[in-house]
Amino acid sequence: EMQLVESGGGLVKPGGSLRLSCIASGFTFSSYSMYWVRQAPGQGLEWIASMNGRYSDIYYADSVRGRFTISRDNAKKSLYLQMNSLRADDTAVYYCVRDLTEGGGGFDPWGQGTLVTVSS
Amino acid sequence: DIQMTQSPSSVSASVGDRVTITCRASQGISSSLVWYQQKPGKAPKLLIDAASSLQSGVPSRFSGDGSGTDFTLTISSLQPEDSATYYCQQAHSFPLTFGGGTKVEIK
């Protein structure tokens, strides 16, 4: 069974940093692009970062570019999101997601999400 | 950036009703359109990819259609368990973008 499990969320003060982790199982991790998607409380979904399996193609949403860094370790089947200079509007549930297929096509599966709260 | 506009933002319908949700892209995205269902407190679930390809295990009352800029998600006979928020997403180009969501409620 394919599974993604996030960790690392919590309460952080504005301007602070946090590192999210996601451990994958049940599929060949290195073959898939991986993503972070977030959802602010009561709001819609927002894609924020992507990295392909070869570490070569990285993309960020404008809202996080320069503050967040996506990385992965294929040997550990792990995806990471380093979040710096956090702001109140970064408060959200952060989901680790995989491409539906090796060629793309949507997000599946999804992790259970980890809540990040930015507040003083 | 490609903007995705969903309508309506909410709909209330009775069990057995046909419900149609529309998603419009600000520019052509071919068939690179995905639909998700999200229930409260849960992660989204992928229902349909490539505009009309139903995922395994998704009830056949769900269907997707469209290409280019205009897409629809149809629930042919609404069931109580279909109460959820539905999102479209374009998988055509970065930045990947979602529609604002459509909340489907049962009368």
Coordinates of C-alpha atoms in Angstrom, one line a residue:
Chain A
E1 CA 0.0 0.0 0.0
M2 CA 1.3 3.4 -1.0
Q3 CA 1.7 5.7 2.0
L4 CA 3.0 9.2 2.8
V5 CA 3.5 10.2 6.4
E6 CA 4.3 13.9 7.2
S7 CA 5.9 15.2 10.4
G8 CA 7.5 18.3 11.8
G9 CA 4.5 20.7 12.1
G10 CA 3.8 22.8 15.1
L11 CA 3.6 26.3 16.5
V12 CA 6.3 28.7 15.5
K13 CA 6.7 32.5 15.9
P14 CA 6.6 34.9 13.0
G15 CA 10.1 35.0 11.4
G16 CA 10.9 31.5 12.7
S17 CA 11.8 28.4 10.9
L18 CA 10.5 24.8 10.7
R19 CA 11.4 21.7 8.7
L20 CA 8.7 19.3 7.5
S21 CA 9.5 15.7 6.6
C22 CA 7.6 13.1 4.7
I23 CA 8.4 9.4 4.6
A24 CA 7.2 7.4 1.6
S25 CA 6.5 3.7 1.4
G26 CA 4.9 1.2 -1.0
F27 CA 6.3 2.6 -4.2
T28 CA 9.6 3.4 -6.0
F29 CA 10.1 6.8 -4.5
S30 CA 12.9 7.9 -6.9
S31 CA 10.6 7.4 -9.9
Y32 CA 8.2 10.1 -9.0
S33 CA 8.0 13.8 -8.7
M34 CA 7.0 14.9 -5.2
Y35 CA 5.1 18.0 -4.1
W36 CA 4.0 20.0 -1.1
V37 CA 0.5 21.4 -1.1
R38 CA -1.0 23.4 1.7
Q39 CA -4.4 24.4 2.9
A40 CA -5.0 27.4 5.2
P41 CA -7.8 27.0 7.8
G42 CA -11.2 27.0 6.0
Q43 CA -9.5 27.8 2.6
G44 CA -8.7 26.0 -0.6
L45 CA -5.7 24.1 -1.8
E46 CA -2.4 25.7 -2.8
W47 CA 0.5 24.0 -4.5
I48 CA 3.7 25.4 -3.1
A49 CA 6.7 23.3 -4.2
S50 CA 7.8 20.4 -6.5
M51 CA 10.9 18.3 -7.1
N52 CA 11.4 15.6 -9.6
G53 CA 13.0 12.2 -8.9
R54 CA 16.3 13.2 -10.3
Y55 CA 16.6 16.3 -8.2
S56 CA 16.9 18.4 -11.3
D57 CA 13.6 20.1 -11.7
I58 CA 12.4 22.3 -8.8
Y59 CA 9.5 24.7 -8.8
Y60 CA 8.1 27.0 -6.2
A61 CA 4.9 29.1 -5.9
D62 CA 5.6 32.8 -5.8
S63 CA 4.2 32.9 -2.2
V64 CA 7.1 30.9 -0.8
R65 CA 9.9 31.3 -3.3
G66 CA 13.1 32.5 -1.5
R67 CA 11.8 31.4 1.9
F68 CA 11.0 27.7 1.5
T69 CA 13.3 25.0 0.2
I70 CA 12.1 21.6 -1.0
S71 CA 14.6 18.7 -0.9
R72 CA 14.5 14.9 -1.0
D73 CA 16.6 11.9 -0.2
N74 CA 15.8 9.0 -2.5
A75 CA 17.8 6.6 -0.4
K76 CA 15.7 7.4 2.6
K77 CA 12.5 7.7 0.6
S78 CA 12.0 11.1 2.2
L79 CA 10.8 14.5 1.1
Y80 CA 11.5 17.7 3.1
L81 CA 10.4 21.3 3.2
Q82 CA 12.6 23.8 5.0
M83 CA 10.5 26.8 5.9
N84 CA 12.2 30.1 6.9
S85 CA 11.0 33.6 7.6
L86 CA 7.6 32.2 8.4
R87 CA 4.6 34.5 8.4
A88 CA 1.1 34.3 9.8
D89 CA -0.3 33.6 6.4
D90 CA 1.8 30.4 6.2
T91 CA -0.5 28.9 8.8
A92 CA -1.9 25.8 7.1
V93 CA -2.1 22.1 6.9
Y94 CA 0.8 21.0 4.8
Y95 CA 0.4 17.9 2.6
C96 CA 3.1 15.8 1.0
V97 CA 1.8 14.4 -2.3
R98 CA 3.0 12.3 -5.2
D99 CA 2.4 12.4 -8.9
L100 CA -0.4 10.0 -9.9
T101 CA 1.9 8.4 -12.5
E102 CA 5.6 8.7 -13.3
G103 CA 4.5 11.0 -16.1
G104 CA 2.4 13.3 -13.9
G105 CA -1.4 13.7 -14.0
G106 CA -2.4 14.9 -10.6
F107 CA -1.7 14.2 -6.9
D108 CA -2.2 10.8 -5.5
P109 CA -1.6 9.6 -2.8
W110 CA -1.7 12.3 -0.2
G111 CA -0.3 12.3 3.3
Q112 CA -2.5 12.9 6.3
G113 CA -1.1 16.4 6.6
T114 CA 0.8 18.3 9.3
L115 CA -0.4 21.5 10.8
V116 CA 1.9 24.5 10.9
T117 CA 0.7 27.5 13.0
V118 CA 2.6 30.7 12.8
S119 CA 1.7 33.0 15.7
S120 CA 3.3 35.0 18.5
Chain B
D1 CA -0.2 31.8 -14.4
I2 CA -3.3 29.8 -15.3
Q3 CA -6.3 30.7 -13.2
M4 CA -8.9 28.1 -12.5
T5 CA -12.5 29.3 -11.8
Q6 CA -15.1 26.9 -10.4
S7 CA -18.8 27.4 -10.2
P8 CA -20.9 27.3 -8.3
S9 CA -19.1 27.9 -5.0
S10 CA -21.7 25.9 -3.3
V11 CA -24.7 23.7 -4.2
S12 CA -27.5 22.1 -2.2
A13 CA -29.3 19.2 -3.8
S14 CA -31.4 16.2 -2.9
V15 CA -30.4 12.6 -2.9
G16 CA -30.8 11.3 -6.4
D17 CA -30.4 14.7 -8.1
R18 CA -27.9 15.3 -10.9
V19 CA -25.2 17.8 -9.9
T20 CA -22.8 19.5 -12.3
I21 CA -19.8 21.5 -11.3
T22 CA -18.0 23.7 -13.8
C23 CA -14.3 24.6 -14.0
R24 CA -12.9 27.1 -16.4
A25 CA -9.2 27.7 -17.1
S26 CA -7.9 31.1 -18.1
Q27 CA -6.0 29.5 -21.0
G28 CA -6.1 26.2 -22.8
I29 CA -4.8 23.2 -20.8
S30 CA -5.7 20.4 -23.2
S31 CA -7.1 17.6 -21.0
S32 CA -4.7 18.2 -18.1
L33 CA -7.5 18.6 -15.6
V34 CA -7.9 16.8 -12.3
W35 CA -10.9 16.6 -9.9
Y36 CA -10.6 16.0 -6.2
Q37 CA -13.1 15.3 -3.4
Q38 CA -12.3 16.5 0.1
K39 CA -14.3 15.7 3.2
P40 CA -13.9 17.7 6.5
G41 CA -10.7 16.9 8.3
K42 CA -9.5 14.6 5.6
A43 CA -6.9 14.9 2.8
P44 CA -8.3 15.4 -0.7
K45 CA -9.0 12.3 -2.8
L46 CA -8.3 12.2 -6.5
L47 CA -11.5 11.3 -8.4
I48 CA -10.8 12.0 -12.1
D49 CA -7.6 12.7 -14.0
A50 CA -7.0 13.7 -17.6
A51 CA -10.4 15.4 -17.5
S52 CA -12.4 12.3 -17.8
S53 CA -10.5 9.2 -16.5
L54 CA -12.2 7.8 -13.4
Q55 CA -9.9 6.5 -10.8
S56 CA -10.2 2.9 -9.7
G57 CA -12.7 2.5 -6.9
V58 CA -14.5 5.8 -7.6
P59 CA -18.3 5.2 -8.1
S60 CA -19.5 5.4 -11.7
R61 CA -22.0 8.1 -10.9
F62 CA -19.0 10.5 -11.1
S63 CA -17.9 11.6 -14.5
G64 CA -15.7 14.3 -16.0
D65 CA -15.8 16.0 -19.4
G66 CA -14.2 18.8 -21.3
S67 CA -10.9 19.9 -22.9
G68 CA -9.2 23.2 -23.6
T69 CA -10.6 25.7 -21.1
D70 CA -14.0 24.3 -20.1
F71 CA -14.6 21.3 -17.9
T72 CA -17.3 19.7 -15.9
L73 CA -17.7 17.2 -13.0
T74 CA -21.1 15.5 -12.9
I75 CA -22.6 13.4 -10.2
S76 CA -25.4 11.6 -11.9
S77 CA -27.4 10.6 -8.8
L78 CA -26.3 12.4 -5.6
Q79 CA -25.7 10.2 -2.6
P80 CA -25.4 11.2 1.1
E81 CA -21.7 10.2 1.1
D82 CA -21.1 12.7 -1.7
S83 CA -21.4 15.6 0.7
A84 CA -17.9 17.2 0.3
T85 CA -16.0 20.0 -1.3
Y86 CA -14.8 19.4 -4.8
Y87 CA -11.7 21.0 -6.4
C88 CA -10.4 21.1 -9.9
Q89 CA -6.7 21.5 -10.6
Q90 CA -4.7 22.1 -13.8
A91 CA -1.8 19.8 -14.3
H92 CA -0.7 21.5 -17.5
S93 CA 2.1 23.8 -16.4
F94 CA 3.7 25.4 -13.4
P95 CA 2.6 27.0 -11.2
L96 CA 0.0 24.2 -10.7
T97 CA -3.2 25.8 -9.7
F98 CA -6.5 24.8 -8.1
G99 CA -10.0 26.1 -8.4
G100 CA -11.6 27.7 -5.4
G101 CA -13.7 24.7 -4.6
T102 CA -17.4 23.8 -4.7
K103 CA -19.2 22.7 -1.5
V104 CA -21.9 20.1 -2.2
E105 CA -24.5 19.7 0.5
I106 CA -27.4 17.3 0.8
K107 CA -30.8 18.9 1.3

